[in-house]
Amino acid sequence: MTRHRLILHGVLQGILFGVVAGVLDAVFSRNEFLDRRLLTVAVLDWVACLALLGAVLGILAALLVHSGHSARRFRSSRVLAASTSAVLAVFPAWFLVLVQLNVVYLGSDTGALSLGVDAGVTVLAIAAGLFLVRGLTHSFASRGILARILASAPGSLLLAGSFLCVAALSWQGGPSATGPPSGSAPGDAPDVVLVLVDTLRRDHLSAEGYARTTSPSLDALAAEGARFPRFTSPSCYTKPAVASLLTSRYPSGHRVGHLRSVLPERLPTLVEAFRDAGYRTAMFCSNPIISAEFGFSQGAEVFHALEKEFTSKTRLGYALFRLAEGGRNLPGVRLWSGLLLGMEKRVLRGPGAEATSLSAPDVTEAFLDWRRSLSGAPSFAYLHYMEPHAPYRVPEGEAPDFAGDGPAPVAEHPSTVGLFLPFSRAQSVPDETREGMILAYDAEIAYLDRVLGGLFDTLRTHPASGRGTLLAVTSDHGEEFHEHGGWGHGQSLYEELLAVPLVLAGPGVPEGVVVDQAAGLLDVGPTLLDLAGLETPAGMSGRSLRSVLEAASSGNVPEPSSEDEVFAEILYGKNYRARSLRRGEWKVIVSRLDDREEVRLYHLMTDPGELRDLAGEQPDRLAELRDRLRARVDLAREGGAPEASAQFDPVTEERLRALGYLK
């Protein structure tokens, strides 16, 4: 080969193997909510990298051939061309395997095990490269069909294009349609706003008898509508609880159990139900784990979510980010990472909005801006406020009633990452420190309540239409302050984590009623659909509370029954599972960590704080409740979806560490 043909050969081989590597990268990185744009950016990333590498290798080969003796030039050019092809074929495979092993399976790229694996994979890659060089050299010498394809520009480009077309046509990922609704809602359909306040335990609200005045705006809304003092969440942390709210299924049914779980597309969601009925739909989410890539944007025409910094969605981009930011920066890696990231931004930015920060005022303003842009069709909006989630930090001067002479509010509680009650306990703190945490938590509730008060006033005084606004306010879970040996949430099923508020107000909701009947997050979706005059999709397990509201307005709500059941569960990966059942005055909690099991039984009428375990004293009652618990688990699993998961990008990982979800 001549010098120019060696350079062209390197570039063409870079394009060919870049396409192959890009397709493989997209397959490794995919989930059901990433469409062909992911395939596009992965291929462009790898083609750019390998075409540049191929050009460099081609130039080196040309220089070597030019410097050789004339008698050895032809033989050397064949070897060098084969070497270029071998390096370009082996390099992406070596790179992808290292990233997959270190990031996905080992979780580290600096530990002794990771370094040993890296060395072993590198030795195998070198051996495979030498084997390829030998085979390709023989093929180039014999002018076989492989050599003719690889050595010609049309052949290489045709092979790359064919491979890419097959990959694109067979790609199955991608979100469901999120454009404007094609149908039309009933003429009298109200606007619907569903507000979720992250980490709000019910017993810290003024209307529930709490000592501090934390929630005057929410209390005033409850006076205009209905309040549910026996309302609960089906889990104790955000991802499964919000999945239950949107699908009206328990965690055993939707299988969103751990932080990397994906909400299955096969399950109908509340947002999709409103969109299918002709509603304009939008979601405004400040919690980074409620993201589009994990399936939570299904049915939303606009998904305005926390996106502090756009990061690469491919394995190549992830690895370059780690090299550039992890203290092992190689020459040009940061520049190259930035160039590829800029390209990905232009391709992957969706039609929905993305935000650099989403504090409570940001969520409210984004929603109101969207609402002002609408005309005609009724709208459904989901607003997810992060306050009062830890760390508790109220803006300066926004909670003057909670900054008196007492202990200064403490922003963070001790880490509980990896803590699973009752198998271990978190460290305790002095009473003064604990009271400071609670004060800071209450201050955040009061701050958010003022923000919500402004939202409620706007909805009252500036209705989007004459149809009125149906408003629901609830929470995903509560918060523990070491009542049972933990801090925060996510590690147990005690009442301080499950007891959350529900307030309804607007068309179809009677004024000033208190519904003293068991209900939960699964009931919110069917209730909102029913009050809006819409059908509940098949597959939703909750019930509409409309008849309960009507009975409450006439004073005919039945007394709490010993047959009332409240079910909740944690499905955290494969090693920790916990389930609870409250039946009448009794509650059982069954927790499993690997092969260990702990069972607790409480009588809530005499022990509302769940401090005295009666499992050993009430064997018959325990056996009865465990039988009922097993039946509820079987019922929750019926018609469910298989578990699916995806990987976090690096910036999301850092956000989750800051929030205490990851180590």
XYZ file of C-alpha atoms in Angstrom:
663
model
C 0.000 0.000 0.000
C 1.106 3.551 -0.671
C 1.407 6.082 2.151
C -1.861 7.788 1.209
C -3.693 4.479 1.023
C -2.402 3.536 4.482
C -3.806 6.775 5.930
C -7.124 6.346 4.107
C -7.227 2.720 5.255
C -6.815 3.823 8.882
C -9.617 6.404 8.634
C -12.014 3.981 6.916
C -11.257 1.254 9.444
C -11.904 3.788 12.208
C -15.328 4.550 10.729
C -16.173 0.865 10.301
C -15.156 -0.231 13.775
C -16.553 2.998 15.249
C -19.992 2.041 13.932
C -19.676 -1.462 15.395
C -18.410 -0.165 18.743
C -21.098 2.527 18.866
C -23.859 -0.011 18.363
C -22.403 -2.228 21.093
C -22.042 0.782 23.422
C -25.686 1.749 22.823
C -26.782 -1.818 23.575
C -24.819 -1.808 26.845
C -26.239 1.608 27.795
C -29.837 1.149 26.668
C -33.094 0.940 28.518
C -36.620 0.957 27.189
C -36.893 4.751 27.464
C -33.829 5.656 25.372
C -34.703 5.901 21.674
C -32.584 5.854 18.505
C -31.000 9.155 19.479
C -28.887 7.158 21.954
C -27.787 4.886 19.110
C -26.933 7.984 17.063
C -24.775 9.641 19.709
C -23.005 6.380 20.576
C -22.080 5.775 16.941
C -21.006 9.394 16.406
C -18.886 9.293 19.588
C -17.075 6.143 18.593
C -16.682 7.043 14.919
C -15.140 10.366 15.902
C -12.716 8.669 18.313
C -11.739 5.715 16.133
C -11.536 7.692 12.895
C -9.073 10.007 14.614
C -7.165 7.038 16.055
C -7.191 5.361 12.624
C -5.784 8.488 11.004
C -2.983 8.626 13.578
C -2.182 4.934 13.089
C -2.296 5.379 9.300
C 0.143 8.289 9.460
C 2.507 6.262 11.670
C 2.267 3.323 9.283
C 2.986 5.588 6.320
C 6.046 7.030 8.057
C 7.328 3.551 8.887
C 6.865 2.334 5.331
C 8.536 5.433 3.930
C 11.550 4.913 6.150
C 11.958 1.224 5.304
C 14.155 -0.406 2.622
C 12.491 -0.815 -0.769
C 12.773 -4.604 -0.633
C 10.728 -4.736 2.617
C 8.275 -1.943 1.870
C 5.398 -4.036 0.412
C 5.605 -6.672 3.116
C 5.763 -4.003 5.840
C 2.753 -2.144 4.441
C 0.658 -5.305 4.655
C 1.703 -5.903 8.259
C 1.114 -2.281 9.215
C -2.308 -2.172 7.551
C -3.267 -5.373 9.357
C -1.947 -3.930 12.610
C -4.060 -0.794 12.160
C -7.209 -2.879 11.601
C -6.400 -5.113 14.570
C -5.860 -2.181 16.960
C -9.087 -0.501 15.840
C -11.020 -3.757 16.242
C -9.592 -4.724 19.640
C -9.433 -1.284 21.272
C -13.208 -0.619 21.578
C -13.873 -4.172 22.743
C -11.126 -3.849 25.368
C -12.426 -0.432 26.405
C -16.107 -1.443 26.661
C -15.289 -4.587 28.630
C -13.200 -2.589 31.114
C -15.926 0.008 31.614
C -18.643 -2.627 31.937
C -16.653 -4.646 34.480
C -15.415 -1.715 36.564
C -18.516 0.464 36.578
C -21.367 -2.036 36.469
C -20.044 -5.117 38.235
C -17.134 -4.022 40.414
C -18.305 -0.475 41.127
C -14.751 0.860 41.150
C -11.823 1.473 38.843
C -9.035 1.924 41.390
C -9.327 -1.018 43.777
C -6.948 -3.974 43.786
C -9.543 -6.312 42.249
C -10.347 -3.814 39.500
C -6.686 -3.255 38.679
C -6.115 -7.023 38.527
C -9.113 -7.467 36.228
C -7.865 -4.587 34.070
C -4.471 -6.246 33.717
C -6.017 -9.585 32.788
C -8.354 -8.058 30.193
C -5.457 -6.061 28.725
C -3.302 -9.197 28.332
C -6.195 -10.936 26.559
C -6.679 -7.906 24.315
C -2.982 -7.912 23.335
C -3.157 -11.620 22.558
C -6.306 -11.124 20.476
C -4.618 -8.224 18.655
C -1.575 -10.315 17.733
C -3.831 -13.115 16.513
C -5.779 -10.642 14.355
C -2.588 -9.145 12.930
C -1.434 -12.562 11.811
C -4.766 -13.461 10.243
C -5.286 -10.113 8.518
C -1.714 -10.043 7.176
C -2.308 -13.405 5.517
C -5.646 -12.180 4.145
C -4.081 -9.014 2.692
C -1.314 -11.091 1.117
C -3.758 -13.547 -0.466
C -6.175 -10.799 -1.562
C -9.141 -12.667 -0.082
C -12.659 -11.267 0.093
C -12.077 -9.871 3.587
C -9.000 -8.002 2.379
C -10.852 -6.599 -0.643
C -13.669 -5.291 1.597
C -11.392 -3.835 4.251
C -8.922 -2.332 1.815
C -11.490 -0.558 -0.369
C -13.328 2.613 0.568
C -16.713 1.509 -0.882
C -16.479 -1.876 0.816
C -15.719 -0.480 4.274
C -18.393 2.206 4.041
C -20.993 -0.239 2.699
C -20.280 -2.696 5.519
C -20.497 0.068 8.150
C -23.722 1.482 6.679
C -25.361 -1.943 6.459
C -24.502 -2.742 10.067
C -25.861 0.610 11.244
C -29.119 0.216 9.281
C -29.738 -3.224 10.754
C -29.085 -1.883 14.275
C -31.397 1.115 13.782
C -34.227 -0.974 12.362
C -34.005 -3.519 15.188
C -33.728 -0.926 17.993
C -36.634 -1.432 20.390
C -36.030 1.320 22.962
C -37.749 4.669 23.152
C -40.472 6.396 25.100
C -44.145 6.286 24.258
C -45.643 9.241 22.406
C -45.487 12.477 24.351
C -46.988 14.955 21.922
C -50.219 16.876 22.452
C -53.289 14.685 23.018
C -55.156 13.574 19.907
C -58.543 13.223 21.625
C -60.656 15.757 23.453
C -61.688 15.769 27.095
C -65.301 16.283 28.227
C -66.350 19.928 28.089
C -66.829 20.151 31.858
C -63.579 18.345 32.774
C -61.646 20.239 35.489
C -57.946 21.015 35.486
C -56.072 18.670 37.816
C -52.959 19.455 39.866
C -51.273 16.700 41.877
C -48.720 18.029 44.386
C -46.270 15.628 46.001
C -44.212 16.942 48.925
C -41.161 14.724 49.323
C -40.485 13.356 52.847
C -43.473 14.928 54.627
C -44.615 12.944 57.655
C -48.230 13.556 58.552
C -47.833 14.069 62.294
C -45.690 17.195 61.742
C -48.617 19.145 60.262
C -50.545 21.656 62.324
C -53.925 20.184 61.385
C -52.817 16.830 62.812
C -52.215 18.383 66.238
C -48.486 19.111 65.937
C -47.157 21.560 68.544
C -45.489 23.903 66.035
C -47.400 25.871 63.420
C -45.878 24.340 60.311
C -48.684 24.187 57.722
C -51.268 27.009 57.831
C -51.657 27.109 54.036
C -52.192 23.364 53.751
C -54.574 23.464 56.730
C -56.593 26.210 55.005
C -56.784 24.114 51.840
C -58.005 21.146 53.908
C -60.744 23.363 55.382
C -61.915 24.058 51.821
C -61.940 20.373 50.957
C -61.148 17.021 52.571
C -58.381 15.754 54.836
C -57.478 12.078 55.360
C -55.897 11.461 58.804
C -55.424 7.707 58.163
C -53.658 7.983 54.835
C -50.463 5.951 54.180
C -47.733 5.250 51.663
C -47.094 1.711 50.350
C -43.325 2.119 50.833
C -40.777 4.221 52.690
C -38.700 5.890 49.986
C -39.345 7.914 46.884
C -38.886 5.692 43.871
C -41.288 2.838 44.748
C -43.769 5.225 46.384
C -44.003 7.526 43.339
C -44.216 4.479 41.064
C -47.165 3.291 43.181
C -48.776 6.731 42.992
C -48.490 6.811 39.194
C -49.451 3.173 38.474
C -51.797 2.502 41.414
C -49.912 -0.730 42.113
C -47.846 -1.975 45.045
C -44.059 -2.394 44.634
C -44.519 -6.145 44.079
C -46.622 -5.242 41.048
C -44.559 -2.498 39.419
C -41.170 -3.905 40.592
C -39.599 -0.483 41.110
C -37.717 -1.467 44.239
C -34.206 -0.034 44.201
C -32.569 3.180 43.029
C -31.730 1.903 39.544
C -35.184 0.429 38.861
C -37.049 1.461 35.713
C -40.811 2.023 35.736
C -42.092 -0.506 33.149
C -43.744 0.908 30.050
C -46.323 -1.888 29.973
C -48.074 -0.556 33.094
C -50.580 2.292 32.516
C -49.833 5.451 34.487
C -52.034 8.221 35.831
C -50.394 10.763 33.507
C -51.047 8.562 30.475
C -54.675 8.124 31.513
C -55.231 11.894 31.556
C -53.367 12.356 28.289
C -55.411 9.628 26.590
C -58.555 11.429 27.784
C -57.531 14.618 25.955
C -55.688 16.461 28.754
C -52.515 18.482 28.258
C -49.966 16.915 30.615
C -46.791 18.065 32.351
C -44.537 16.946 35.193
C -42.228 19.177 37.254
C -39.826 17.069 39.343
C -37.096 18.224 41.718
C -35.955 14.764 42.866
C -33.220 13.396 40.532
C -34.366 9.775 40.833
C -37.738 10.646 39.293
C -36.264 10.963 35.821
C -37.277 10.338 32.214
C -34.576 7.706 31.751
C -36.111 5.650 34.549
C -39.564 5.736 32.962
C -41.285 8.404 35.046
C -42.061 10.781 32.162
C -44.529 8.412 30.496
C -47.500 10.354 29.192
C -46.021 13.787 29.988
C -46.062 16.260 27.113
C -43.592 18.374 29.123
C -41.172 16.816 31.621
C -39.402 19.602 33.491
C -36.910 17.877 35.756
C -33.789 18.585 37.753
C -30.879 18.441 35.313
C -28.016 20.221 37.021
C -25.550 19.264 34.350
C -25.976 17.283 31.162
C -23.745 14.207 31.155
C -22.887 11.606 28.582
C -25.308 8.711 28.229
C -22.824 6.279 26.665
C -20.155 4.046 28.159
C -17.493 5.898 26.175
C -18.633 9.257 27.505
C -18.891 7.907 31.047
C -15.345 6.553 30.938
C -13.944 9.798 29.510
C -15.713 11.680 32.289
C -14.105 9.419 34.903
C -10.673 9.859 33.315
C -11.070 13.633 33.151
C -12.551 14.124 36.645
C -11.077 11.293 38.688
C -7.551 12.575 39.197
C -6.128 10.500 36.335
C -6.461 13.060 33.559
C -4.651 12.082 30.360
C -3.524 14.679 27.808
C -6.505 15.851 25.755
C -9.080 13.690 27.545
C -10.880 16.639 29.130
C -11.002 18.492 25.782
C -12.174 15.417 23.890
C -14.788 14.619 26.550
C -16.111 18.176 26.293
C -16.339 18.011 22.496
C -18.263 14.730 22.528
C -20.515 15.971 25.315
C -21.368 19.086 23.314
C -22.388 16.899 20.387
C -24.545 14.704 22.645
C -26.299 17.760 24.079
C -27.418 18.849 20.635
C -28.710 15.389 19.718
C -30.252 14.220 22.983
C -31.966 17.342 24.258
C -35.648 16.426 24.216
C -38.680 18.644 23.620
C -39.369 18.929 27.340
C -37.660 21.529 29.500
C -34.661 20.870 31.718
C -33.646 22.942 34.708
C -30.353 23.803 36.372
C -32.031 23.849 39.790
C -35.502 23.190 41.096
C -36.148 24.688 44.489
C -39.761 25.062 45.607
C -40.215 28.479 43.911
C -38.624 27.080 40.731
C -41.137 24.218 40.578
C -44.053 26.574 41.137
C -42.883 29.136 38.573
C -42.156 26.482 35.928
C -45.654 25.071 36.380
C -47.336 28.493 36.226
C -45.359 29.446 33.105
C -46.526 26.247 31.407
C -50.095 26.788 32.587
C -50.150 30.307 31.133
C -49.090 28.923 27.753
C -52.158 26.665 27.485
C -55.532 27.387 25.999
C -58.605 25.309 25.429
C -58.003 21.744 26.643
C -57.951 20.957 30.362
C -54.590 20.164 31.907
C -53.044 17.692 34.329
C -49.838 18.615 36.175
C -47.681 16.679 38.624
C -45.558 18.897 40.913
C -42.841 17.189 42.960
C -41.312 19.419 45.654
C -38.064 18.270 47.261
C -38.449 20.203 50.528
C -38.366 19.045 53.342
C -35.970 16.270 52.231
C -32.576 16.245 53.960
C -30.260 18.085 54.037
C -32.605 20.583 55.684
C -31.576 24.014 54.443
C -34.104 26.833 54.478
C -33.152 29.990 52.534
C -31.909 32.796 54.758
C -34.763 34.644 56.449
C -37.485 32.333 55.130
C -38.328 30.652 58.457
C -38.049 33.344 61.143
C -40.468 31.571 63.494
C -38.035 28.617 63.702
C -34.836 30.586 64.378
C -35.469 31.692 67.959
C -33.497 31.122 71.140
C -33.447 27.326 70.866
C -30.717 25.168 69.321
C -29.635 26.190 65.839
C -31.294 24.080 63.160
C -29.061 21.185 62.091
C -29.026 20.654 58.342
C -28.026 16.985 58.105
C -28.553 13.790 60.036
C -26.020 10.940 60.311
C -25.653 8.841 57.169
C -27.731 5.682 56.998
C -26.456 4.324 53.678
C -26.548 0.532 53.888
C -28.573 0.553 57.121
C -31.498 -1.867 57.253
C -33.629 -2.007 60.375
C -33.993 -3.955 62.577
C -30.736 -5.729 61.714
C -28.568 -2.734 62.604
C -28.947 0.704 64.155
C -27.548 4.079 63.163
C -25.454 6.100 65.561
C -27.335 8.151 68.111
C -26.751 11.858 68.754
C -27.237 14.118 71.798
C -30.819 15.174 72.448
C -29.976 18.785 71.636
C -28.643 17.782 68.208
C -31.689 15.649 67.507
C -33.990 18.517 68.440
C -31.998 20.748 66.116
C -32.630 18.328 63.251
C -36.348 18.248 63.971
C -36.432 22.047 64.177
C -34.681 22.327 60.819
C -37.072 19.775 59.314
C -40.084 21.706 60.646
C -38.618 24.943 59.293
C -38.460 23.427 55.811
C -42.096 22.321 56.090
C -43.099 25.848 57.090
C -41.050 27.356 54.246
C -42.608 25.047 51.665
C -46.060 25.707 53.112
C -45.613 29.406 52.336
C -44.595 28.588 48.768
C -47.609 26.303 48.414
C -49.804 29.043 49.844
C -48.799 31.266 46.940
C -49.594 28.451 44.492
C -53.012 27.838 46.059
C -53.833 31.556 45.948
C -52.923 31.719 42.263
C -55.090 28.721 41.456
C -57.993 30.313 43.362
C -57.717 33.823 41.926
C -56.558 33.020 38.387
C -58.365 29.878 37.257
C -57.232 28.541 33.912
C -60.855 28.154 32.833
C -64.372 28.115 34.204
C -64.043 24.427 34.914
C -62.138 24.894 38.173
C -59.069 23.084 39.498
C -59.098 19.739 41.270
C -56.128 19.812 43.669
C -54.497 16.944 45.576
C -51.570 17.303 48.002
C -49.791 14.250 49.376
C -46.325 12.824 50.106
C -44.271 9.793 49.162
C -43.062 8.903 52.681
C -42.215 10.334 56.073
C -38.976 10.769 58.010
C -37.449 9.044 61.037
C -35.505 10.833 63.760
C -34.029 7.766 65.459
C -37.372 6.619 66.898
C -36.414 3.060 65.931
C -32.679 3.387 65.423
C -32.563 5.053 62.027
C -32.443 8.481 60.430
C -34.181 9.679 57.313
C -36.060 7.007 55.410
C -35.738 3.902 53.273
C -34.810 1.340 55.913
C -38.009 0.306 57.741
C -41.813 0.308 57.688
C -42.680 2.057 60.935
C -45.529 4.560 61.033
C -43.291 7.645 61.058
C -42.276 6.601 57.527
C -45.638 5.395 56.204
C -48.111 7.943 57.638
C -48.381 10.749 55.064
C -51.021 13.405 54.377
C -53.681 13.641 51.703
C -55.678 16.813 51.114
C -58.226 17.104 48.298
C -60.006 20.255 47.189
C -61.930 21.437 44.162
C -64.800 20.229 41.969
C -66.540 17.176 43.404
C -64.833 17.434 46.809
C -67.129 18.380 49.754
C -65.975 21.252 51.918
C -64.458 20.831 55.365
C -64.692 17.042 55.756
C -62.328 14.743 57.618
C -62.380 11.198 56.246
C -61.451 8.871 59.097
C -61.037 5.820 56.891
C -57.929 3.940 55.768
C -56.662 4.985 52.328
C -53.323 5.144 50.532
C -51.295 6.425 47.599
C -52.731 3.745 45.305
C -56.152 5.384 45.697
C -55.080 8.859 44.541
C -55.020 8.117 40.807
C -58.417 6.385 40.601
C -59.920 9.133 42.786
C -58.654 11.991 40.600
C -59.786 10.221 37.433
C -63.228 9.544 38.907
C -63.686 13.120 40.128
C -62.678 14.333 36.650
C -65.326 12.086 35.080
C -62.840 9.653 33.527
C -62.464 5.874 33.560
C -59.729 4.190 35.592
C -57.419 2.098 33.336
C -57.482 -1.653 33.755
C -54.602 -2.874 35.884
C -54.735 -0.163 38.544
C -55.237 -1.721 41.990
C -56.431 1.298 43.980
C -60.014 2.388 44.545
C -61.730 5.695 43.998
C -62.470 7.586 47.219
C -65.339 9.514 45.638
C -68.037 7.477 47.399
C -66.179 7.885 50.698
C -66.104 11.666 50.189
C -69.809 11.727 49.421
C -70.538 9.647 52.508
C -68.366 11.956 54.628
C -70.250 15.028 53.447
C -73.501 13.470 54.649
C -72.016 12.131 57.883
C -72.349 8.475 56.875
C -68.702 7.370 56.953
C -68.487 3.982 58.697
C -66.444 3.611 61.839
C -62.944 2.129 61.464
C -63.215 -1.653 61.202
C -61.026 -4.421 62.525
C -61.050 -5.729 58.932
C -59.327 -2.621 57.529
C -55.916 -3.522 56.110
C -52.932 -1.336 55.242
C -50.121 -3.042 53.316
C -46.597 -1.731 52.635
C -43.307 -3.176 51.446
C -39.625 -2.593 50.668
C -37.993 -4.482 47.798
C -34.452 -3.168 47.978
C -32.464 -5.272 45.559
C -32.141 -8.965 46.289
C -30.704 -8.883 49.790
C -33.217 -6.773 51.787
C -36.992 -7.085 51.783
C -39.532 -5.991 54.341
C -43.319 -6.076 54.380
C -45.889 -4.857 56.854
C -49.617 -5.301 57.343
C -51.780 -3.214 59.603
C -55.104 -4.923 60.295
C -57.386 -3.067 62.668
C -55.398 -2.277 65.806
C -52.583 -4.717 65.037
C -49.527 -4.455 62.829
C -46.928 -7.027 61.775
C -43.574 -6.263 60.142
C -41.535 -9.075 58.531
C -38.003 -8.070 57.502
C -35.423 -10.199 55.664
C -31.748 -9.425 55.098
C -30.011 -12.149 53.104
C -30.885 -15.323 55.041
C -31.910 -13.575 58.280
C -35.510 -12.818 59.247
C -36.927 -10.578 61.954
C -40.626 -10.392 62.867
C -42.270 -7.648 64.928
C -45.872 -7.422 66.189
C -47.401 -4.260 67.650
C -50.741 -3.271 69.133
C -51.139 0.260 67.818
C -54.038 1.244 70.055
C -51.956 0.893 73.232
C -48.536 1.342 71.589
C -48.825 3.913 68.742
C -45.046 4.449 68.755
C -44.402 0.745 67.942
C -41.984 0.294 70.828
C -43.182 -2.957 72.423
C -42.810 -6.101 70.311
C -45.562 -8.639 71.129
C -44.539 -11.344 68.637
C -43.540 -13.735 71.415
C -46.684 -13.053 73.486
C -49.295 -13.320 70.731
C -48.384 -16.348 68.552
C -51.941 -16.927 67.269
C -52.408 -13.276 66.325
C -48.982 -13.286 64.666
C -49.769 -16.413 62.638
C -53.072 -14.913 61.476
C -51.449 -11.675 60.364
C -48.599 -13.450 58.586
C -51.139 -15.503 56.626
C -52.941 -12.306 55.627
C -49.612 -10.702 54.724
C -48.722 -13.552 52.371
C -52.124 -13.239 50.720
C -51.614 -9.514 50.177
C -48.208 -10.138 48.591
C -49.717 -12.669 46.165
C -52.481 -10.215 45.300
C -49.995 -7.384 44.739
C -47.978 -9.509 42.316
C -50.921 -10.377 40.047
C -50.583 -8.869 36.584
C -47.307 -7.200 37.509
C -44.316 -6.384 35.368
C -40.803 -7.903 35.386
C -38.040 -5.980 37.112
C -35.899 -3.713 34.921
C -33.004 -1.418 35.780
C -30.616 1.102 34.242
C -27.394 2.847 35.200
C -26.913 6.316 36.679
C -24.884 8.936 34.927
C -22.008 10.322 37.059
C -23.630 13.622 38.007
C -26.814 11.867 39.168
C -24.623 9.603 41.296
C -23.099 12.648 42.969
C -26.547 14.147 43.598
C -27.733 10.913 45.204
C -24.641 10.772 47.416
C -25.375 14.330 48.564
C -28.924 13.266 49.426
C -27.697 10.222 51.371
C -28.903 7.528 48.947
C -25.450 6.257 47.951
C -22.097 5.840 49.641
